[in-house]
Short mmCIF file of C-alpha atoms in Angstrom, two decimals:
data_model
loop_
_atom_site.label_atom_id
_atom_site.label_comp_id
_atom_site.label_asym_id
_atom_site.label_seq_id
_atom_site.Cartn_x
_atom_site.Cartn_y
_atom_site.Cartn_z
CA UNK A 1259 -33.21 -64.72 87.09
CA UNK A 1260 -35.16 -64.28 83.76
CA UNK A 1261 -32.26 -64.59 80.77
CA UNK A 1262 -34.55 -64.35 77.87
CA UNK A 1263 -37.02 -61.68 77.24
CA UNK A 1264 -40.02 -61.11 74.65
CA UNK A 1265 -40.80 -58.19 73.33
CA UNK A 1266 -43.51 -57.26 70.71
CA UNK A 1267 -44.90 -54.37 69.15
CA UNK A 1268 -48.15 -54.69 67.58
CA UNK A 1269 -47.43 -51.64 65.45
CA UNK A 1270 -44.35 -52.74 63.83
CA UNK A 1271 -45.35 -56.88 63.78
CA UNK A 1272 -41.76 -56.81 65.03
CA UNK A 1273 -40.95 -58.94 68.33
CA UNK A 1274 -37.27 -59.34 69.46
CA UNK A 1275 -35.10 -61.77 72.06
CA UNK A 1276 -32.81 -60.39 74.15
CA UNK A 1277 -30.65 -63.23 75.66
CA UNK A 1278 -27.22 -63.30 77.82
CA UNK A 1279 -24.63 -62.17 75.24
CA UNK A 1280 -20.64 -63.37 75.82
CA UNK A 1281 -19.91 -61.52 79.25
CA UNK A 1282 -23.61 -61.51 80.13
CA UNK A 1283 -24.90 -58.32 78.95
CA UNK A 1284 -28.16 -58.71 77.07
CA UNK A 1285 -27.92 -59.24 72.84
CA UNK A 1286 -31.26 -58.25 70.78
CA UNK A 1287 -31.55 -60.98 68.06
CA UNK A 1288 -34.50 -59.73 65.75
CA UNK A 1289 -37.74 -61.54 64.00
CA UNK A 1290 -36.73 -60.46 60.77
CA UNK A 1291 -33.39 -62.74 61.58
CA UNK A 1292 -35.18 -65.64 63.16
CA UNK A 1293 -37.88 -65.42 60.24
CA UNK A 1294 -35.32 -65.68 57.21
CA UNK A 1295 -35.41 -69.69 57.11
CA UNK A 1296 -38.92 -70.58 57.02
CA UNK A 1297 -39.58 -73.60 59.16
CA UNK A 1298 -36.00 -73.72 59.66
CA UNK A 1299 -35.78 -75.05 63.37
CA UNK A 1300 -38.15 -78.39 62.28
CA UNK A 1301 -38.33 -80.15 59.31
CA UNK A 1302 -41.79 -81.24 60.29
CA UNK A 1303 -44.49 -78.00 60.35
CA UNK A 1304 -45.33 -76.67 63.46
CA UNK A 1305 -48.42 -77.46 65.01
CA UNK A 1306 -51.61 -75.23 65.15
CA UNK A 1307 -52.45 -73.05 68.34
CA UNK A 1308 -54.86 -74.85 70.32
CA UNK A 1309 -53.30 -78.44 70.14
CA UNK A 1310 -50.29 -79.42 72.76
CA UNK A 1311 -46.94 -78.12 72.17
CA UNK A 1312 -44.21 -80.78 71.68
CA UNK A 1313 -41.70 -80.95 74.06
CA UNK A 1314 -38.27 -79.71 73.75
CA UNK A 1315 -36.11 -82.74 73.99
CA UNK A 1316 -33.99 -82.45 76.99
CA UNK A 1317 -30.21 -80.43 77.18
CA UNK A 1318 -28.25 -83.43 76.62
CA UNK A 1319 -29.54 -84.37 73.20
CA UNK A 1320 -27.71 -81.22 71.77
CA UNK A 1321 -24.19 -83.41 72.73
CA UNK A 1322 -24.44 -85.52 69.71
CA UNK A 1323 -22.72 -88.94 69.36
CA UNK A 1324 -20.03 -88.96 66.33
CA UNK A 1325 -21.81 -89.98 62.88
CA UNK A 1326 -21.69 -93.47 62.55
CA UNK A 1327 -19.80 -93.64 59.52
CA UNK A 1328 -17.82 -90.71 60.09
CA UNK A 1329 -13.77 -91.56 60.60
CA UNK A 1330 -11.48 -90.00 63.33
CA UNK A 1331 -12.81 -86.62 63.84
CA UNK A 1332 -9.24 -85.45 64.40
CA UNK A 1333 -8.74 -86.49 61.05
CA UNK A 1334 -11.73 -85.34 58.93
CA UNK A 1335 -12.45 -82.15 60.76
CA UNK A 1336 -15.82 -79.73 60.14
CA UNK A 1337 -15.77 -76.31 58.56
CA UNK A 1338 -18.78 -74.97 58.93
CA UNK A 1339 -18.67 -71.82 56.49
CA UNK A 1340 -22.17 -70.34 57.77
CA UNK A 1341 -23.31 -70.20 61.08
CA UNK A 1342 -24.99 -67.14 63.16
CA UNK A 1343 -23.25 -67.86 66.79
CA UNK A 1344 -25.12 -64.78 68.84
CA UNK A 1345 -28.88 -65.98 67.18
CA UNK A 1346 -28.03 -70.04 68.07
CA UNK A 1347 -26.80 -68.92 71.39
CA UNK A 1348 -30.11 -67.03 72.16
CA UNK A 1349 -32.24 -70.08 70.98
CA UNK A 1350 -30.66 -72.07 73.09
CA UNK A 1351 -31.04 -69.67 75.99
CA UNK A 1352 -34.31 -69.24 75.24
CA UNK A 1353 -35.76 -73.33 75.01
CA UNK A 1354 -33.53 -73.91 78.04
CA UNK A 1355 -33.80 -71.63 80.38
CA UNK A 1356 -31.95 -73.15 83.34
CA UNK A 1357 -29.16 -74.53 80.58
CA UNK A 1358 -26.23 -75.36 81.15
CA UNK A 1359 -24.22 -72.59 79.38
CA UNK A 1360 -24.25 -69.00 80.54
CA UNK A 1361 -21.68 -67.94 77.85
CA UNK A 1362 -21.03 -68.12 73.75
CA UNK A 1363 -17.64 -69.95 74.80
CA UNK A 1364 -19.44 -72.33 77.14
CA UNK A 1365 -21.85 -73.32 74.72
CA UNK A 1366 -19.00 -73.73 71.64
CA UNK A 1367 -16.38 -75.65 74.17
CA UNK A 1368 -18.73 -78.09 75.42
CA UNK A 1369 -21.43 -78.88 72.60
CA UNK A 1370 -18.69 -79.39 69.68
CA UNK A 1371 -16.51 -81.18 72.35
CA UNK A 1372 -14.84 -84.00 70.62
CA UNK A 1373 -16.16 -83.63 67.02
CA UNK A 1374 -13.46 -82.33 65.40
CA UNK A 1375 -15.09 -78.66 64.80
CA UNK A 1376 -11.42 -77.31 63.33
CA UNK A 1377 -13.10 -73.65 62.33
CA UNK A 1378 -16.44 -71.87 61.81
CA UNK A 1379 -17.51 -68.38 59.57
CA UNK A 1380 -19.51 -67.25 62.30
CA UNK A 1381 -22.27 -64.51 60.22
CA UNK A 1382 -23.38 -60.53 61.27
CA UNK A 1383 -25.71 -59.30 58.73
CA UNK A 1384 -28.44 -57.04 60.76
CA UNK A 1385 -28.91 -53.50 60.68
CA UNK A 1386 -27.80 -52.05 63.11
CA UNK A 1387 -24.83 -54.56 63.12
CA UNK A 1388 -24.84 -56.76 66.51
CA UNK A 1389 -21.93 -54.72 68.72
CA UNK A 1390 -20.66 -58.10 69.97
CA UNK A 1391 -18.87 -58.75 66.79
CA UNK A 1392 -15.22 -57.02 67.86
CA UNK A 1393 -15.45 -59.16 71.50
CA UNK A 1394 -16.05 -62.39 69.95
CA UNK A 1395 -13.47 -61.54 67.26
CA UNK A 1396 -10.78 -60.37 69.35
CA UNK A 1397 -11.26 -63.11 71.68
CA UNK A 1398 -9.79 -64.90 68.38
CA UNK A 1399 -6.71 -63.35 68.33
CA UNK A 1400 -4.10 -64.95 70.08
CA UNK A 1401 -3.84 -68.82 70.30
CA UNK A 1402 -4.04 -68.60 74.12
CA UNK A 1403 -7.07 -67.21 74.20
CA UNK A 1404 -8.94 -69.90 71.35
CA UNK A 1405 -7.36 -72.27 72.97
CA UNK A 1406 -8.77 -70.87 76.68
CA UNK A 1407 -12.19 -69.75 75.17
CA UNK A 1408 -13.22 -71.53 71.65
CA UNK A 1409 -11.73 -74.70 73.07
CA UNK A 1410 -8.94 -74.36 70.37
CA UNK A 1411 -11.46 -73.91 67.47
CA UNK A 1412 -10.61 -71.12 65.02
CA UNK A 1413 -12.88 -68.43 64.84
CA UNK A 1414 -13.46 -66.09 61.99
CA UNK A 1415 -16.40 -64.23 61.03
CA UNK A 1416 -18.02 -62.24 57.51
CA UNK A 1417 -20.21 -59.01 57.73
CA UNK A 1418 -23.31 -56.92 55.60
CA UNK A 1419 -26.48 -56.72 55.36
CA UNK A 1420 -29.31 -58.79 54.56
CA UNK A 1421 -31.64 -57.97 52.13
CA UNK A 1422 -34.07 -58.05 54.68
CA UNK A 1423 -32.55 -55.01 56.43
CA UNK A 1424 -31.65 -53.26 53.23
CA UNK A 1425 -34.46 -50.29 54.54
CA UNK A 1426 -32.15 -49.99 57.32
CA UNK A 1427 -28.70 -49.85 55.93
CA UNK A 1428 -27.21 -46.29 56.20
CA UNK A 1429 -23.74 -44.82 56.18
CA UNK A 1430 -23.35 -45.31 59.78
CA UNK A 1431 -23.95 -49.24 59.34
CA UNK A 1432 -21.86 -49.24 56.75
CA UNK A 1433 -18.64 -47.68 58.33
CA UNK A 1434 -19.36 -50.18 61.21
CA UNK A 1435 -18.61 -53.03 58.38
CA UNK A 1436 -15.75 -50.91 56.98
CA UNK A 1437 -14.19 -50.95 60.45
CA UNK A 1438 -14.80 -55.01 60.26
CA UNK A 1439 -13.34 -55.65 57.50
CA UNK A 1440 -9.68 -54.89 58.79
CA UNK A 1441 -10.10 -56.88 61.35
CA UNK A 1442 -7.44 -59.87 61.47
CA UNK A 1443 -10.84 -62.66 61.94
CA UNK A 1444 -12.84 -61.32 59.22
CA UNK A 1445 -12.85 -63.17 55.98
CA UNK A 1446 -15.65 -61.54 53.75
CA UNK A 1447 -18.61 -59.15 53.17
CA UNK A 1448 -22.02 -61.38 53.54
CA UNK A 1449 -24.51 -62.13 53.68
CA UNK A 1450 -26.08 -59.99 50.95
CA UNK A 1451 -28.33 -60.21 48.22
CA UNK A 1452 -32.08 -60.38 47.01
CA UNK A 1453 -35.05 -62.26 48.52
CA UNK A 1454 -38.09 -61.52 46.52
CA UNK A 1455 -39.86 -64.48 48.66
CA UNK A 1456 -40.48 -62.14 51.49
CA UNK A 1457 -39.88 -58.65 50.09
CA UNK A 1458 -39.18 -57.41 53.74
CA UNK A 1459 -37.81 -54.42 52.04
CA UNK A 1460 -38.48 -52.90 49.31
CA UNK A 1461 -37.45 -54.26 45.98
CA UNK A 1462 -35.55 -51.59 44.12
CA UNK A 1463 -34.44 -50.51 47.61
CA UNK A 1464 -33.06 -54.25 48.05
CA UNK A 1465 -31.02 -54.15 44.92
CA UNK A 1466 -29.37 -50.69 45.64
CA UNK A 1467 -27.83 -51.74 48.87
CA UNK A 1468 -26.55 -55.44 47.10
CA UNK A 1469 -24.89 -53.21 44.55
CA UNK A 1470 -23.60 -50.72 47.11
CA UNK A 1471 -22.57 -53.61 49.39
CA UNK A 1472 -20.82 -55.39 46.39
CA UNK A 1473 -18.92 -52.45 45.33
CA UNK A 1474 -17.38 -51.48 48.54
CA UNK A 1475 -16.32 -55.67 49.13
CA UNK A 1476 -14.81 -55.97 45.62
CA UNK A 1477 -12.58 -52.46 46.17
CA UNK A 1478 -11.39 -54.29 49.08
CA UNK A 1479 -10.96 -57.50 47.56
CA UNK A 1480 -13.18 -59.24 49.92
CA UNK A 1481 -14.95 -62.78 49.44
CA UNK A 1482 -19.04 -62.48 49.04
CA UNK A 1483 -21.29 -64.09 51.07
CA UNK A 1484 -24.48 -64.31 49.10
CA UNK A 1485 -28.29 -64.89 49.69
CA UNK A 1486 -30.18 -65.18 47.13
CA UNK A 1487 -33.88 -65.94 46.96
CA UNK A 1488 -36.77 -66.39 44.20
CA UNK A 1489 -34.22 -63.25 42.44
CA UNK A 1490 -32.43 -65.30 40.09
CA UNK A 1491 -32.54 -62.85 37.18
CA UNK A 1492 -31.59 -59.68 39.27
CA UNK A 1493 -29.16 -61.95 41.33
CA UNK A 1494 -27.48 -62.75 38.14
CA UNK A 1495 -27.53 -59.66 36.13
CA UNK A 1496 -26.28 -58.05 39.27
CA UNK A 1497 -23.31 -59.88 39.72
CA UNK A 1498 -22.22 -60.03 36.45
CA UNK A 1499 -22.23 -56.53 35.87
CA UNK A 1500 -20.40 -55.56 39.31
CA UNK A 1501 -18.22 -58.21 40.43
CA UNK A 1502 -15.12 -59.79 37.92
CA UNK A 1503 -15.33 -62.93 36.77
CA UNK A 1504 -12.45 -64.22 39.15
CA UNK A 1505 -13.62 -62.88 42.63
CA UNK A 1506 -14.91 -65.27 45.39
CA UNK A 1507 -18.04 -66.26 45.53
CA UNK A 1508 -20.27 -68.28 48.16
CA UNK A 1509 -23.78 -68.51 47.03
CA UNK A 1510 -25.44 -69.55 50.40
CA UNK A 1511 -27.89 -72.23 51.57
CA UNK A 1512 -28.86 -73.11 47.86
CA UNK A 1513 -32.29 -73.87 47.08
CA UNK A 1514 -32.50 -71.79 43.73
CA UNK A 1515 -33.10 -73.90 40.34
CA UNK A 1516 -29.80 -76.09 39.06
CA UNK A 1517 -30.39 -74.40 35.98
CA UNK A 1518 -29.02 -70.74 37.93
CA UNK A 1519 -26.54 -72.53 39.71
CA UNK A 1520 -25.19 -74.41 36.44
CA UNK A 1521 -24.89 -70.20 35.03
CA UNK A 1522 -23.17 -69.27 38.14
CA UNK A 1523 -20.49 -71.89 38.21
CA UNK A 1524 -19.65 -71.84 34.24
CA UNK A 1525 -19.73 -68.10 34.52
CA UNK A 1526 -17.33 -67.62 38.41
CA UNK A 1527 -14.69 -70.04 38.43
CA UNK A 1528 -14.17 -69.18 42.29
CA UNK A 1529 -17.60 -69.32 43.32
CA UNK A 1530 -19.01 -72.73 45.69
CA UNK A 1531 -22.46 -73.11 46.15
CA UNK A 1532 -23.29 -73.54 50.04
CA UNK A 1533 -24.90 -76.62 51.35
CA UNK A 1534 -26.99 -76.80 54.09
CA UNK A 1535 -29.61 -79.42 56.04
CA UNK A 1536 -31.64 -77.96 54.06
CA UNK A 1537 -30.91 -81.16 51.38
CA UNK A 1538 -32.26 -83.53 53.81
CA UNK A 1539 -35.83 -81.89 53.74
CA UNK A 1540 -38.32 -84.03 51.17
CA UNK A 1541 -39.46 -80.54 50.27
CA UNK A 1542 -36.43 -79.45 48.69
CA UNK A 1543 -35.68 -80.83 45.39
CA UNK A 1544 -33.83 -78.27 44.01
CA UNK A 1545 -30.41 -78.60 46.03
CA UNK A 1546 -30.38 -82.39 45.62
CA UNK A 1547 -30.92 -81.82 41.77
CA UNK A 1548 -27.79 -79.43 41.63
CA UNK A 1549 -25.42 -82.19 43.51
CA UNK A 1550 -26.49 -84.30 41.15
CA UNK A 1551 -25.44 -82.22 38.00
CA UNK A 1552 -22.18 -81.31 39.58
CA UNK A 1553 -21.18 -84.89 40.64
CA UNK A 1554 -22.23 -85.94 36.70
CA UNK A 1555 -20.20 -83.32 35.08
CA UNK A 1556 -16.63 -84.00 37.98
CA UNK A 1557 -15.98 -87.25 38.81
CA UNK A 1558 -13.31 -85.69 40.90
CA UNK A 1559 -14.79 -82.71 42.71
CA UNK A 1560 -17.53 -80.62 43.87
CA UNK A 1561 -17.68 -77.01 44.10
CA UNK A 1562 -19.53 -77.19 47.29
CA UNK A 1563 -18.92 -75.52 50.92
CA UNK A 1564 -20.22 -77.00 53.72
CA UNK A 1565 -22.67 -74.84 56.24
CA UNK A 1566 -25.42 -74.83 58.78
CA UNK A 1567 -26.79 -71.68 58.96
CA UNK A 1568 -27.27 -72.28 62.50
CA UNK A 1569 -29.64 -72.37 64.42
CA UNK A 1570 -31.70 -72.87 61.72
CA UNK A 1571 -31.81 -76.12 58.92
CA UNK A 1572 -31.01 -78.76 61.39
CA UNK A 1573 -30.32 -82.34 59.02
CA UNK A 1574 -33.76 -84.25 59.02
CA UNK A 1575 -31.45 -87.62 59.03
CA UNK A 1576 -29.92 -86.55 62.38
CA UNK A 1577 -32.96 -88.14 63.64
CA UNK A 1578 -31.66 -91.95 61.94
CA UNK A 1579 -29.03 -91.79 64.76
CA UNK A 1580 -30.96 -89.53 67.37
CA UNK A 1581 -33.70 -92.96 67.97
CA UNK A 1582 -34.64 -92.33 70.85
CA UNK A 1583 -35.11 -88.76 71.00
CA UNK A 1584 -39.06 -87.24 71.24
CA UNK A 1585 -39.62 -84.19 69.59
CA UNK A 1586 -37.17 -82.13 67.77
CA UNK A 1587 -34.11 -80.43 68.53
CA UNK A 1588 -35.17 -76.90 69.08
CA UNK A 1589 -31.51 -75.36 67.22
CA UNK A 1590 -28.68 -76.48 64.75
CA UNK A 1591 -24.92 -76.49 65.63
CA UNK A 1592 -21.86 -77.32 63.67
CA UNK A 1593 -21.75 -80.74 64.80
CA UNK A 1594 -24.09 -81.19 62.25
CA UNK A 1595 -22.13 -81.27 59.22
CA UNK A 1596 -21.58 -84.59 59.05
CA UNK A 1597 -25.43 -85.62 58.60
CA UNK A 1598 -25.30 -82.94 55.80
CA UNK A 1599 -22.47 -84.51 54.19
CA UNK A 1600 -24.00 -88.02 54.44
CA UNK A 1601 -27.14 -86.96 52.37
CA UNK A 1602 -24.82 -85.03 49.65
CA UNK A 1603 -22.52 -88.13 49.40
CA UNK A 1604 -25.94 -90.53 48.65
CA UNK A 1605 -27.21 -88.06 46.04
CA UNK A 1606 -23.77 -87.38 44.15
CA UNK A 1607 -23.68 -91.29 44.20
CA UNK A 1608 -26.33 -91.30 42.32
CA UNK A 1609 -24.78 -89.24 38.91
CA UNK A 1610 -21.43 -89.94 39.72
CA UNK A 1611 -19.35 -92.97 37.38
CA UNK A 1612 -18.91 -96.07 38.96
CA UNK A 1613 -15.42 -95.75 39.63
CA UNK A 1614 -16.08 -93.03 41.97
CA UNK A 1615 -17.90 -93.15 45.07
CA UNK A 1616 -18.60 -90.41 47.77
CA UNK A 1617 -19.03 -91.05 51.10
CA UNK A 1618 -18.76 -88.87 54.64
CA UNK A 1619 -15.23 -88.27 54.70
CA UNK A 1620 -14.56 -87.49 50.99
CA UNK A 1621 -17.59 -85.08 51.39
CA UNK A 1622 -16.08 -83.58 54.18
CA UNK A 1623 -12.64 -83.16 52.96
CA UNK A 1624 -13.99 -81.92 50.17
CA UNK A 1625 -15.44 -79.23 52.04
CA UNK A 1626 -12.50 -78.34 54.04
CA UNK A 1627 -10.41 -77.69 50.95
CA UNK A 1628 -13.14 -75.54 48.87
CA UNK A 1629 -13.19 -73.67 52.45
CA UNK A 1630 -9.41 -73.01 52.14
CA UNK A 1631 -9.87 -71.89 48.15
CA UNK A 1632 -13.23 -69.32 49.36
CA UNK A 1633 -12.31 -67.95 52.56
CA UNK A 1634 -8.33 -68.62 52.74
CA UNK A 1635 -8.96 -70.66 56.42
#
């Protein structure tokens, strides 16, 4: 029985997936989606057409060992504030087509089995939104049913609209978030923003949605989930002009120059800039340098939140303890977050006084508190 499906249109440049969603039915993940992170899935580039694919390692490599300087996972647990459940699942669906799991519960019970995954933000941001969202989040509700289900992991989730979709946002996509936002599992309006890198919609289109997106979420007091890409200027000016000075703020998988991010933070007290595996790439410099200028100025904290933006950004060092794996891991999970907060505990070390030193756990705890301050889980 074919589970994953291909579809393009030549006029459009658009392809989509459709994949089993939670009961089965099939769930259309978009391009635009899966084309937000360039080389996201692989650190390394991909290689040209014409030379031999690398193989997909096999299944079992997605069950990670514990990180081998990680403590009790009951006792440092992982927050992952950024993940997109529906897109990972249909990855995983779609590189292993015989897999194991045939369900989004499966897949979260079994691969974060035993590594102390205490709660994820799990991210809707297409236009049309994904109609999945009120299953998953209902399935939330009751501690029977996580417990049953997510394996006892909590569950919450944020809605908008990428800038990416901005062309497509309308008032009957927005009354769909509306409708999300009273729901008991929903922590915050994201993720929105700019991306000038792509420009997949217009520009001056991009920026009216952000603002009417960041109206509607500050009226209702909800955190922001934020993207932001080559658009610091407009980013900033933005903000500053529509949301107070005290409202929540998680600026998502940074990359942006420290310079922004140092404006940001003096100017927000409540905003956290979101860390991804992105820091483990040796073409990122940017989110390295801006650990290092927080950990210099706080000897005692960072305002960082912990995320993977699965399936994309999987941690390059994941690879130190995955020897004797060939090829690369074809998605990110939350089981990740450790690797990430290996690499952000050796670059803070770096800035930070002697007296102080980071390592895994600290990171992590770290993480799990800011969580608590930004989304209230």
């Amino acid at each position: 029985m074919t589970l994953l499906r291909l579809a393009l249109s030549t006029s459009q440049g658009r392809w989509a997936v459709q994949s089993l969603h939670p009961l089965g039915r099939p769930s259309r993940i978009s391009s635009d989606h899966l084309r937000r992170h360039p080389n996201s899935y692989h650190p390394k580039p991909l290689r040209k057409m014409g030379k031999k694919k690398s193989s997909v390692p096999a299944e079992e490599h997605l069950l990670l060992p514990q990180h081998p300087r990680r403590p009790d996972p009951q006792t440092v647990s992982i927050i992952d504030t950024h993940t997109h459940l529906l897109s990972t699942f249909s990855v995983y669906r779609s590189k292993y087509k015989e897999g194991t799991y045939t369900t989004v519960y499966d897949f979260v019970r079994e691969v974060y089995k035993g590594h102390g995954v205490e709660a994820i933000v799990d991210v809707y941001c297409e236009a049309p939104e994904h109609k999945e969202w009120r299953e998953l989040a209902d399935s939330a509700l009751s501690d029977k049913d996580r417990k049953a289900k997510w394996g006892g992991l909590e569950y919450w989730f944020v809605m908008g609209v990428h800038p990416h979709e901005a062309s497509a946002y309308n008032d009957d996509v927005e009354r769909e978030i509306l409708q999300a936002m009273s729901h008991p599992r929903c922590v915050g309006w994201g993720e929105i923003g700019l991306d000038y890198h792509y420009d997949n919609s217009p520009r001056d289109r991009q920026r009216e949605i952000f603002i009417r997106q960041l109206q509607q979420a500050v009226r209702l007091g909800k955190p922001l989930t934020i993207h932001t890409r080559e658009a610091e200027e407009d980013t900033e000016r933005i903000l500053k002009e529509h949301v107070p000075k005290d409202h929540r703020i998680h600026i998502h998988c940074y990359t942006d120059s420290p310079e922004w991010a140092w404006r940001m933070l003096e100017h927000f007290p409540n905003l956290y800039i979101g860390i991804t595996g992105v820091i483990t790439y040796s073409t990122n410099l940017n989110t390295s340098a801006v650990i290092r200028q927080m950990a210099a100025a706080s000897s005692s904290s960072l305002r960082i939140l912990l995320e993977t933006d699965a399936p994309f950004m999987t941690p390059s060092n994941v690879y130190d303890t995955l020897r004797d794996v060939k090829g690369r891991l074809p998605l990110s999970h939350s089981a990740m977050i450790p690797w990430t907060a290996e690499l952000i505990a050796n670059v803070a070390n770096e800035t930070t006084p002697d007296s102080v030193v980071w390592d895994v756990a600290s990171i992590m705890r770290q993480g799990r508190e800011n969580a608590r301050k930004m989304y209230g889980i």
